[in-house]
CSV table of N, CA and C in Angstrom, one decimal:
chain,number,residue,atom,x,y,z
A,196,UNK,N,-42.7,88.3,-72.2
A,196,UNK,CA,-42.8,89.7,-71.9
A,196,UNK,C,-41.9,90.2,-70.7
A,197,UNK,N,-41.5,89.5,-69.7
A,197,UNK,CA,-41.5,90.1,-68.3
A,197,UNK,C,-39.7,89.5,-68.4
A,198,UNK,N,-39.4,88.4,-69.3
A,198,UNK,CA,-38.2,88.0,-69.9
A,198,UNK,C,-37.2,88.9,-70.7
A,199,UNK,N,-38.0,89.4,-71.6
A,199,UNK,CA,-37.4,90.5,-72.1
A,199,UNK,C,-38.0,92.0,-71.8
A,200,UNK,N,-38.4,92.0,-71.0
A,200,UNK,CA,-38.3,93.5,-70.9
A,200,UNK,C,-39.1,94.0,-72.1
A,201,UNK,N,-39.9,93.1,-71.9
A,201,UNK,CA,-41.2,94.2,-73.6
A,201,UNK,C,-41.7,95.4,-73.1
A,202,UNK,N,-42.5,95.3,-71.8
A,202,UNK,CA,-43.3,96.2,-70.8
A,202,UNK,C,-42.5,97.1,-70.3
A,203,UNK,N,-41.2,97.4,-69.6
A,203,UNK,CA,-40.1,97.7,-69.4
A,203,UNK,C,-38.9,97.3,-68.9
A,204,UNK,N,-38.6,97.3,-67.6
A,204,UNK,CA,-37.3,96.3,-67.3
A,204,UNK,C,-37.8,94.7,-67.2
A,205,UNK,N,-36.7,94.1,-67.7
A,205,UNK,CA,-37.2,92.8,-67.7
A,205,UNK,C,-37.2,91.9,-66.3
A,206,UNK,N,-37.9,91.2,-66.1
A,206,UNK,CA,-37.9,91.3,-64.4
A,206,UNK,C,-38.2,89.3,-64.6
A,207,UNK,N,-36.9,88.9,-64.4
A,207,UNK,CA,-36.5,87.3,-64.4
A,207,UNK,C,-37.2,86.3,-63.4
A,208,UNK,N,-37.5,87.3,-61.9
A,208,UNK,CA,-38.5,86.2,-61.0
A,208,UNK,C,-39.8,86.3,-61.5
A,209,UNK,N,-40.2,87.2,-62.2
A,209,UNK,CA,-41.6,87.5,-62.6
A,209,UNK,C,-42.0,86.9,-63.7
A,210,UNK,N,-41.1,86.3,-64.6
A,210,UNK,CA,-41.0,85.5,-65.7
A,210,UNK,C,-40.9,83.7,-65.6
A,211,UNK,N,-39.8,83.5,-64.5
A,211,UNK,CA,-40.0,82.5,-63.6
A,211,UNK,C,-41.4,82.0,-63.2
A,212,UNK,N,-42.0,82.6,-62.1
A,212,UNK,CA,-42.8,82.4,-61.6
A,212,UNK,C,-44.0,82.2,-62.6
A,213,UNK,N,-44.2,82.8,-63.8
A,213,UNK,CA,-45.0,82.6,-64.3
A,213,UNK,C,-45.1,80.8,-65.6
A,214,UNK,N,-43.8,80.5,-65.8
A,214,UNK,CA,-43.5,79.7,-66.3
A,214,UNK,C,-43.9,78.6,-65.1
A,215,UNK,N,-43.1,78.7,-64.6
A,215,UNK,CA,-43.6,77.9,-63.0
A,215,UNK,C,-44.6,77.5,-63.2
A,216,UNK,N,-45.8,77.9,-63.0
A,216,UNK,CA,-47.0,78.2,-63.0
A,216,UNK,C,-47.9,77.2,-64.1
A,217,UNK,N,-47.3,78.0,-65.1
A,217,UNK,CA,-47.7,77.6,-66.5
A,217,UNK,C,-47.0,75.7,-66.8
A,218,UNK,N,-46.2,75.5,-66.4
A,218,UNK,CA,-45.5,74.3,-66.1
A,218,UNK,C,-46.3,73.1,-65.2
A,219,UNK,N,-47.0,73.4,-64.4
A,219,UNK,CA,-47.7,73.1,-63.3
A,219,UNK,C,-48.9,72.8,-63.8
A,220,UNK,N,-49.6,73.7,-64.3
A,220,UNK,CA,-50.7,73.4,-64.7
A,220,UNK,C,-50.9,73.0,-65.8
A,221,UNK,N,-50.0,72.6,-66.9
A,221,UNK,CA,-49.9,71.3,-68.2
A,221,UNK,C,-50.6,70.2,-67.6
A,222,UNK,N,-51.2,69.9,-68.6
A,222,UNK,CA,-51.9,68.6,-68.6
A,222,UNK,C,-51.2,67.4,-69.3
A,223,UNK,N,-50.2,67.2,-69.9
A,223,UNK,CA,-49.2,66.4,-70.7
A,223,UNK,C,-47.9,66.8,-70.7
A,224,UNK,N,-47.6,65.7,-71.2
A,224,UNK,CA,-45.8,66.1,-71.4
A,224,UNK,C,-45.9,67.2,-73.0
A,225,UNK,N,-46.8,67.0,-74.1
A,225,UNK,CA,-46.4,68.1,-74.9
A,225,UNK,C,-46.8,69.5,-74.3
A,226,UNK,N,-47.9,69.9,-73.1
A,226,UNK,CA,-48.1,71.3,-72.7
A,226,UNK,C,-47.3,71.4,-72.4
A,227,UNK,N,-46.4,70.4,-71.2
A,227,UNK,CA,-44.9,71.1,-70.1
A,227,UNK,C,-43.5,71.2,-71.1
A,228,UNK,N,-43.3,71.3,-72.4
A,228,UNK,CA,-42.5,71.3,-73.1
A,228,UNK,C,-42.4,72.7,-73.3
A,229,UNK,N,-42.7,73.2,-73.4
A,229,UNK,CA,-42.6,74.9,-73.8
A,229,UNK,C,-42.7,75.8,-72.6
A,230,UNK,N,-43.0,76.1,-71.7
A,230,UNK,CA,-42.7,76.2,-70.2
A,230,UNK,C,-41.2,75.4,-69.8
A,231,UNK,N,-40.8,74.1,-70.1
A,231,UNK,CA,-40.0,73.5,-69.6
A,231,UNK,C,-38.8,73.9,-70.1
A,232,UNK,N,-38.5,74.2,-71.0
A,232,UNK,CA,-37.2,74.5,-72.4
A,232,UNK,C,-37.3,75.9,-71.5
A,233,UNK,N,-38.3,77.1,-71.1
A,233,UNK,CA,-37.8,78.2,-70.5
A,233,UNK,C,-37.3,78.1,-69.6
A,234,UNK,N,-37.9,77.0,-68.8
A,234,UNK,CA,-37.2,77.5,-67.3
A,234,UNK,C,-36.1,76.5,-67.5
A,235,UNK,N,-36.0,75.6,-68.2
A,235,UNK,CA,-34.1,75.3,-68.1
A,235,UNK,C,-33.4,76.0,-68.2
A,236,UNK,N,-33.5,77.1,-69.6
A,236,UNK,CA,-32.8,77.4,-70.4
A,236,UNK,C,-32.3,78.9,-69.2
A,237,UNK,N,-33.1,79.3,-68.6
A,237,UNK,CA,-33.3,80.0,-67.3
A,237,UNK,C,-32.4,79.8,-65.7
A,238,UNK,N,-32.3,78.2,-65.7
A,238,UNK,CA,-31.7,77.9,-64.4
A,238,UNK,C,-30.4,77.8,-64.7
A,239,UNK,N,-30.0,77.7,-65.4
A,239,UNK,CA,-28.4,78.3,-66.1
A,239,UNK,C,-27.8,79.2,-66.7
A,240,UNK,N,-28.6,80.3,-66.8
A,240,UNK,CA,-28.2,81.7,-67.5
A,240,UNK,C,-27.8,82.7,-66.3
A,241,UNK,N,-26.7,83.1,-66.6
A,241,UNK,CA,-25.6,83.7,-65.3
A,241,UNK,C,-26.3,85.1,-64.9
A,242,UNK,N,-26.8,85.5,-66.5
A,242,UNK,CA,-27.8,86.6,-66.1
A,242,UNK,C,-28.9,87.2,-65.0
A,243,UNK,N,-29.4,85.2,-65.4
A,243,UNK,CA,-30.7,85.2,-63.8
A,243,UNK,C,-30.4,84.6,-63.1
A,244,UNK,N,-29.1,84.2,-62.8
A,244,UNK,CA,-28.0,84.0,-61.9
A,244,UNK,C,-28.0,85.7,-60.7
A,245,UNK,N,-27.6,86.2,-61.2
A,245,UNK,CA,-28.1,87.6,-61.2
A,245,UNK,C,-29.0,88.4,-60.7
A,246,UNK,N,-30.2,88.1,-61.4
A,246,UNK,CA,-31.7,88.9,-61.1
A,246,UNK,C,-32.1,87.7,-59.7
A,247,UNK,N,-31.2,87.1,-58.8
A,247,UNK,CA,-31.7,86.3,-57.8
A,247,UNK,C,-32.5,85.2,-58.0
A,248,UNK,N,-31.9,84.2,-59.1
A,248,UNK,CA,-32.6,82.5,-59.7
A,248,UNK,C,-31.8,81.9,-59.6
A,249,UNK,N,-31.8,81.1,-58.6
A,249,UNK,CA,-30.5,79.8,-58.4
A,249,UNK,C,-30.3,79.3,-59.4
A,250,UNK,N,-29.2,79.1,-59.6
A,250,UNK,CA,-28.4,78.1,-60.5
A,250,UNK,C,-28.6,76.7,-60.4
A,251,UNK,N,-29.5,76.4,-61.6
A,251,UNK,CA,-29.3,74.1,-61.2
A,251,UNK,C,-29.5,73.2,-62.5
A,252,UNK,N,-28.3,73.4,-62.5
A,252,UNK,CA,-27.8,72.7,-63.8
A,252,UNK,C,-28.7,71.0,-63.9
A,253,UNK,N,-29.0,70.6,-62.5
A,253,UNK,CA,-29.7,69.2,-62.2
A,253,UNK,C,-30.8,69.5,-62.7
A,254,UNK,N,-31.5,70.7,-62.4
A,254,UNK,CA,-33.2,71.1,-62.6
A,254,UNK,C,-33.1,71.2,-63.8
A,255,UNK,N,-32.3,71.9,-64.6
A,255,UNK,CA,-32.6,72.3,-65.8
A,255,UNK,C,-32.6,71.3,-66.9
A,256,UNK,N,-31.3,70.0,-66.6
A,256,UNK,CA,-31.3,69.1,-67.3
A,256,UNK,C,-32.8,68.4,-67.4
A,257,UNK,N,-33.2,68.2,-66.0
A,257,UNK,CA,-34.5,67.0,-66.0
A,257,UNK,C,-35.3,68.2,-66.6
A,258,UNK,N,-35.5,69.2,-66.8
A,258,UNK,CA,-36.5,70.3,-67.7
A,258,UNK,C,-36.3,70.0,-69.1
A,259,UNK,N,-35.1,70.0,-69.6
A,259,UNK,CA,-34.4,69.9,-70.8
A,259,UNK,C,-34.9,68.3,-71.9
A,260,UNK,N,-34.9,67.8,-70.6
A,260,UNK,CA,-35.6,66.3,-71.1
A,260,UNK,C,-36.9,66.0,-71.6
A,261,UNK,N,-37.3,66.5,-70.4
A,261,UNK,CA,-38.9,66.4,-70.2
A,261,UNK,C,-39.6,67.3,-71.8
A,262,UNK,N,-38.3,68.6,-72.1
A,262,UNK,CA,-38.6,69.3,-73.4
A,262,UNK,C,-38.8,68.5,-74.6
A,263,UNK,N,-37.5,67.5,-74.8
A,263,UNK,CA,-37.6,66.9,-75.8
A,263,UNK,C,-38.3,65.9,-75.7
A,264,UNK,N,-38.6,65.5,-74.8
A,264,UNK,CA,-40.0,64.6,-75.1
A,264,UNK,C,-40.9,64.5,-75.6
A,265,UNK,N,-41.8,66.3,-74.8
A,265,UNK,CA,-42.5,67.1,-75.3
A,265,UNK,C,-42.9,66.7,-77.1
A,266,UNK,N,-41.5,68.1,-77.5
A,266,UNK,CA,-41.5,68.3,-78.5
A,266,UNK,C,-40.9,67.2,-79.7
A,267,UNK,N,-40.6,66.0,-79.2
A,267,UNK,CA,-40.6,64.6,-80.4
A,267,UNK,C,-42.0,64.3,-80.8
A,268,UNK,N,-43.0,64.4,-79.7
A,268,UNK,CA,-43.9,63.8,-79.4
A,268,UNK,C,-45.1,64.9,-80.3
A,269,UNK,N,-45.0,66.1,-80.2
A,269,UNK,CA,-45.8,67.0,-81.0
A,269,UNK,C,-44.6,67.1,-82.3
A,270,UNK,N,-43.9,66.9,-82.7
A,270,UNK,CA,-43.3,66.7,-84.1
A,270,UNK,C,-43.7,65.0,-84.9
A,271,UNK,N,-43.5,64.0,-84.4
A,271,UNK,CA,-43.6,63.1,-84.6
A,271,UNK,C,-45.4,62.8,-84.5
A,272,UNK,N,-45.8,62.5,-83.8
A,272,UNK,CA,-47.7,62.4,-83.8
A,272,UNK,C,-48.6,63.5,-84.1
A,273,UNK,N,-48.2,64.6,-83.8
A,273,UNK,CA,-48.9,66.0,-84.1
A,273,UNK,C,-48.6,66.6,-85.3
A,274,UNK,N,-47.8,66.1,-86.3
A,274,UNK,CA,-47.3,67.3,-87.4
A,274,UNK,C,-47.0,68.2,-87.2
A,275,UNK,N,-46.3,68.4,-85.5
A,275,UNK,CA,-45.5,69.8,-85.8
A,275,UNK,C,-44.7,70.0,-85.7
A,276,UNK,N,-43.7,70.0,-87.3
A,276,UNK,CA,-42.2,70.1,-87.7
A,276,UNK,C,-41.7,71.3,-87.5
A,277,UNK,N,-42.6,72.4,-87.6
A,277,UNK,CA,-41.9,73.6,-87.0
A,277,UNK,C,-40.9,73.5,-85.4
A,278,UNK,N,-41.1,73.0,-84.8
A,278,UNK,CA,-40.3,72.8,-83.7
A,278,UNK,C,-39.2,71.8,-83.4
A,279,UNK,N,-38.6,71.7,-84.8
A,279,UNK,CA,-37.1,71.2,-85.1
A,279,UNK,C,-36.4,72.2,-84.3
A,280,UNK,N,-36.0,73.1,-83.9
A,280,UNK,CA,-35.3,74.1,-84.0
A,280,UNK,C,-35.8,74.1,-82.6
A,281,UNK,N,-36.8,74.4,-82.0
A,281,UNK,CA,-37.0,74.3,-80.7
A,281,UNK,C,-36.5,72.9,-79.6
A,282,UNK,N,-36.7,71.6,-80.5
A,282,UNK,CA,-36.3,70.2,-80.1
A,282,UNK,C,-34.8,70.5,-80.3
A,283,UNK,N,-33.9,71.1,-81.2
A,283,UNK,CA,-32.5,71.3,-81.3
A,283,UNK,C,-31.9,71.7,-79.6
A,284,UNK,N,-32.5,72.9,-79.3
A,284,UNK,CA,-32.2,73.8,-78.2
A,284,UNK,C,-32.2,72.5,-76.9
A,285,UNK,N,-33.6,71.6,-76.9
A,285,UNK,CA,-33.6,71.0,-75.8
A,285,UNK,C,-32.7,70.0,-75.9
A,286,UNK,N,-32.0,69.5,-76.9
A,286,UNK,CA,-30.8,68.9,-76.4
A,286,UNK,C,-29.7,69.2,-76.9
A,287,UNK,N,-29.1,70.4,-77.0
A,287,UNK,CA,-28.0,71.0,-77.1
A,287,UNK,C,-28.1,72.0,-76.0
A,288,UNK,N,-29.4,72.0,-75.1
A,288,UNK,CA,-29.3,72.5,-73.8
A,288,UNK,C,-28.9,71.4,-72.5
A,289,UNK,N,-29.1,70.1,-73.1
A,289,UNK,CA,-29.1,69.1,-71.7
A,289,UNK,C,-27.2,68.7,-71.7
A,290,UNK,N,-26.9,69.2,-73.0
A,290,UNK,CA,-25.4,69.0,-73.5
A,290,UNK,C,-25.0,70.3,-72.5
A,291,UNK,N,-25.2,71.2,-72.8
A,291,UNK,CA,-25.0,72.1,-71.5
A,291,UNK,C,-25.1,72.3,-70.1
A,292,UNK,N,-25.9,71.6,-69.5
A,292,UNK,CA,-26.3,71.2,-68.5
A,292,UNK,C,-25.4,70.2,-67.9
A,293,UNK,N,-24.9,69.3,-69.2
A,293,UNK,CA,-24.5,68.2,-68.5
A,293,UNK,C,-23.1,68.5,-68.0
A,294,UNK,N,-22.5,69.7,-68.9
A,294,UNK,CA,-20.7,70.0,-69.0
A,294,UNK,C,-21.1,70.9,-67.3
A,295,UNK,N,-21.9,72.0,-67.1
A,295,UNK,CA,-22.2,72.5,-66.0
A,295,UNK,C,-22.2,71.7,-65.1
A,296,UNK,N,-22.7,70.4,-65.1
A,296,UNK,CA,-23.0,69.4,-64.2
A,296,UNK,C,-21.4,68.9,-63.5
A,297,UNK,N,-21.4,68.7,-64.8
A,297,UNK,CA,-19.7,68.1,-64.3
A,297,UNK,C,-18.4,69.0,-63.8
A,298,UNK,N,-18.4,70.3,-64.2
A,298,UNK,CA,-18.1,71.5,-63.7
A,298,UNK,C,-17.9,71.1,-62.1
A,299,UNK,N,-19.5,71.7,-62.0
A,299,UNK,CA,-19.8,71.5,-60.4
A,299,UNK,C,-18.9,70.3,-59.6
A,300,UNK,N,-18.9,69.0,-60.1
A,300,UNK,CA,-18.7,67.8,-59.8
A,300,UNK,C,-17.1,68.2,-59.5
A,301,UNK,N,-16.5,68.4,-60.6
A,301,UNK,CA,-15.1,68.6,-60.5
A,301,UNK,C,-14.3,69.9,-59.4
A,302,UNK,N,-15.3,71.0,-59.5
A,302,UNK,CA,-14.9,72.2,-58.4
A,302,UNK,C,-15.4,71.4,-56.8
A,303,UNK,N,-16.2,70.7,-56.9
A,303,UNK,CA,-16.7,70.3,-55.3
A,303,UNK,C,-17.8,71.2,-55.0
A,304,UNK,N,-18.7,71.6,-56.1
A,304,UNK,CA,-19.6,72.8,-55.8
A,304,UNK,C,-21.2,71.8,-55.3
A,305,UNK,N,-21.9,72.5,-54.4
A,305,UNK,CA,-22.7,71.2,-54.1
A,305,UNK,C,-24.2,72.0,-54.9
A,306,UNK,N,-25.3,71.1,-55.1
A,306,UNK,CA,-26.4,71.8,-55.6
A,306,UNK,C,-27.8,71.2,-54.9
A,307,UNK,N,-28.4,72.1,-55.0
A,307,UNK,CA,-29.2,72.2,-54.0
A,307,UNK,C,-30.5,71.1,-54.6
């Protein structure tokens, strides 16, 4: 909601913070998968680069991971194949993460 602007402007620390949140209080690696795929997919979007959300290609990867974990783990033991397409993103996002990573490495950019 507060991601896209369903309510009205879309407000990226308010979406953050609640992912956060939501991420925190998982009880498993399959609850922190869907919280976790947002806020990676988040700590590298130039957008909320923008709306004042640091950039960390480091955070996002270990998010990105922790996603597919998640979601092998509810596809594979749980029968839920619907989240092929969601398991896609988490590692064609860590593939992302990783080129950003190295970016950084190559410019001399340091991360926090």
């Amino acid at each position: 909601m507060y991601s896209r602007g369903i309510s009205g402007e879309p407000d990226l620390p308010k979406a953050k913070a609640l992912w956060d949140r939501s991420f925190e209080l998982a009880h498993s690696i399959t609850e922190r998968a869907q919280p976790a795929i947002r806020l990676a997919r988040l700590l590298i979007d130039p957008q909320a680069t923008e709306a004042g959300i640091e950039f960390d290609p480091l955070q996002a990867l270990s998010l990105y991971q922790q996603a597919e974990i998640g979601l092998r783990i509810d596809i594979t033991e749980n029968g839920m194949t619907y989240y092929q397409k969601r398991l896609q993103e988490a590692i064609e996002g860590q593939a992302q993460a990783r080129a950003l990573l190295t970016n950084c490495d190559t410019e001399g950019m340091t991360l926090s």
